[in-house]
Amino acid sequence: MRATLRGLSTVVPATVLVQPEVRDVFAAQPGLNRLGQRIVGTSFDVSGIETRHTVLAELTRTAQAENPVFYDAASGELLLPGTKARNELFIEHATRLYLEAGAAAIAATPGLDAADVTHVITVSCTGFYAPGPDYVLARDLGLDPGVQRYHLGFMGCYAAIPALRLASQLCEADPDAVVLVVSVELCTLHLRASNDPDTIVASSLFADGAGAAIVSTREPEPGEPAYLLDGFATRITPVGEGDMAWKIGDHGFEMVLSTAVPAIIDAHITGALEPLFAQEDGLAAALAADASSEAVEHWAIHPGGRSILDKVEARLALSAAQLAPARGILREYGNMSSATVLFVLQRILDGADAARPGGEATARPAMPGERVAAMAFGPGLTVESALLTVAG
């Protein structure tokens, strides 16, 4: 029996960042040279993002923190806290989001109680602590004291798909397994002012969010939104190791996200799909005939940035409607690293894309039996993919 993905739930912090306002703050920083100002304006304006969420309430223009850590609203200056200060905030806020998202996934899965969970898999690349979030979930959600726990750390934007693959493998090995998967990323903890183009691009894209789900071999209830997990694949591109990277610095984690990334994905996206589609003859033939967009109805592409989605859409000949869920998540939430693809998968199930002004394409709700291809990109350059079927 195939594993099913159920109880998909997403959570974001309450503080909303409006993209033009954030752009103006970054553009006004002392020490930013004229070229940096131009890069800030371009990066923020062409990002495809309107709003993002953050755990840092002081980043809003109306906030008046007595002892600001990240942003001094009185002077308009972005501050430069050390990595320890940033990680302490991660511990505080990530713990809350792990619990909120995990509880929501359990509550959204009919016939399941916290005591039924046998395994916990947590994901994050934006902070560390031990005992970690896997321990906190087991303790505070009332899971069995013997629940098995795993943490996938510092893998980057693609990490939710390996987490789902591990959960699926656990269920294949033990049909009674019930796996809680929770991803929390607080990317805004690592934002900083800089003249470096990679840092500026990262500041224009990244945001905070959490996603969670239950994986088990239990049958979904009639009408319950769920996916069947059909298969997974990994591919490392032959170039790009230095174009997407994530390192620990003295003032937070430092993101390398070069302008070459969209071109690398464009050149290698078809090859990255080959091991996934090779698992089914019909899909392999469709990919070879450049007809994958017809063979797979829905595409949960990690919206690493607007230019990445543009390249994927053009290379795979996807329709605008097929990428509407990914573009909608990017527009409303930004890039939340590993959690983002869970937001896209949830949106495909919910059919939540409302009509947009200007005739923007919208996706129709997913129907039982339709296929979904999920893809996420991260350091390496690594492409993780999954093939799913809408249950029902």
Phi, psi and omega in degrees: 000134180287151175286149178244149177255114187230165173066025180306124183221144179229149182219141174229153175295163187285331186284126182254132174257126178268124191305312180299326179292319178294320177304313183295324178295312182294323182291338184264008185288137176296142181093349178280122182279178185296319178296318178300320178298320179294319180294320176301310181301314182293312184300315182289321186286331182257011186290339187079011183251135174254318181221153173221166178242148180217154173276354184265092181298333183288351179284347179280153183294334184274346183288142179229080180284136179295318180233078185297145180251320184251327187213123177266101184297330182294319180262346183077015186260134172282130182269176186229072179292157178283171182297323180298314180299320179294318182290328176298321177292326175299313181303315182296307188276324180295321179303315179298317182288324175302313182292318181295314181291318180297316178297322180294321180295318178295316181295331182274003181251103183301140177077011183239136174243163180303325181293343180281343183291127181256336183220147175234132174236120177250154185223136169188149172234013186245010176179165182221147165191156178214137356305141190266191183297332176298319177294315182298318178299315181297319183286312192269343176265003177073032178285165178301137181301338181265012182301137180277138189232140178220144175233127176258106187246145170063029178272334179103200191294341184269358196293337180295328181288314171302327177296317177293323178296315177299317178299318179297319179294322177298321180289326176293323180286329181221101183300343179270358183291141173231113190249126174264120179249127180225127176245130176228126178230125178245071186294329184292346176296344185247012177287148178202156174282143183193158170268354181288125183301320179298317180293321178296315179300316179300319180295334181277347189247319198276151187210181183247143177183169181219143176224149182211159179198165174250134175240127178200175175264006178290141181291134174296154175290154177305129180081358181284130176295123183197163175236148164269133180268108188269324182181165182221159176205155177231142174215131173260125180288151183289348177226165173108005182302323182266002185266344175220113184210165188212110185234159179267123177247180181288339181236052179101184179274139186252121183264132169253118180219086188284162179290352179280346186302311179303321180292323178296316178296319178302318184285335190238004184296321180294316177296327179291332178281339186305311181294334177286310183286340178295344180288346178224126185303319183296320180288322177299318179294321179295320179295317180297330181265012182056038181238024182296331180292338177272328182282332180240121187286324188233145184229114178263080182270131176297120182278075180294341178172162183297320182293328176295314178296323178299316181294316179297316180300315182289315184294322182265003180055043177282152175280160177300324180294326180292333178260003180301319178298317180294317180293324178296318178294318177300315183297318188268335187231346184075195180265109181260033180051228191297334182289340192296320183294333176291324175298318181293317178299320178295319181295323177297318179293319185281338186060044192269007181284110178280161177299140181249147178297151178085010176076023179298140182297144176233152182270143174278158178299145177289143181249150179307137179092346180283152184264152178226129172254124179250138179218141176219150187237144180202190184306141177144306355282125185253136174243118175253137183222159179214148176245129184228161173233134177294125184281162177132000000 
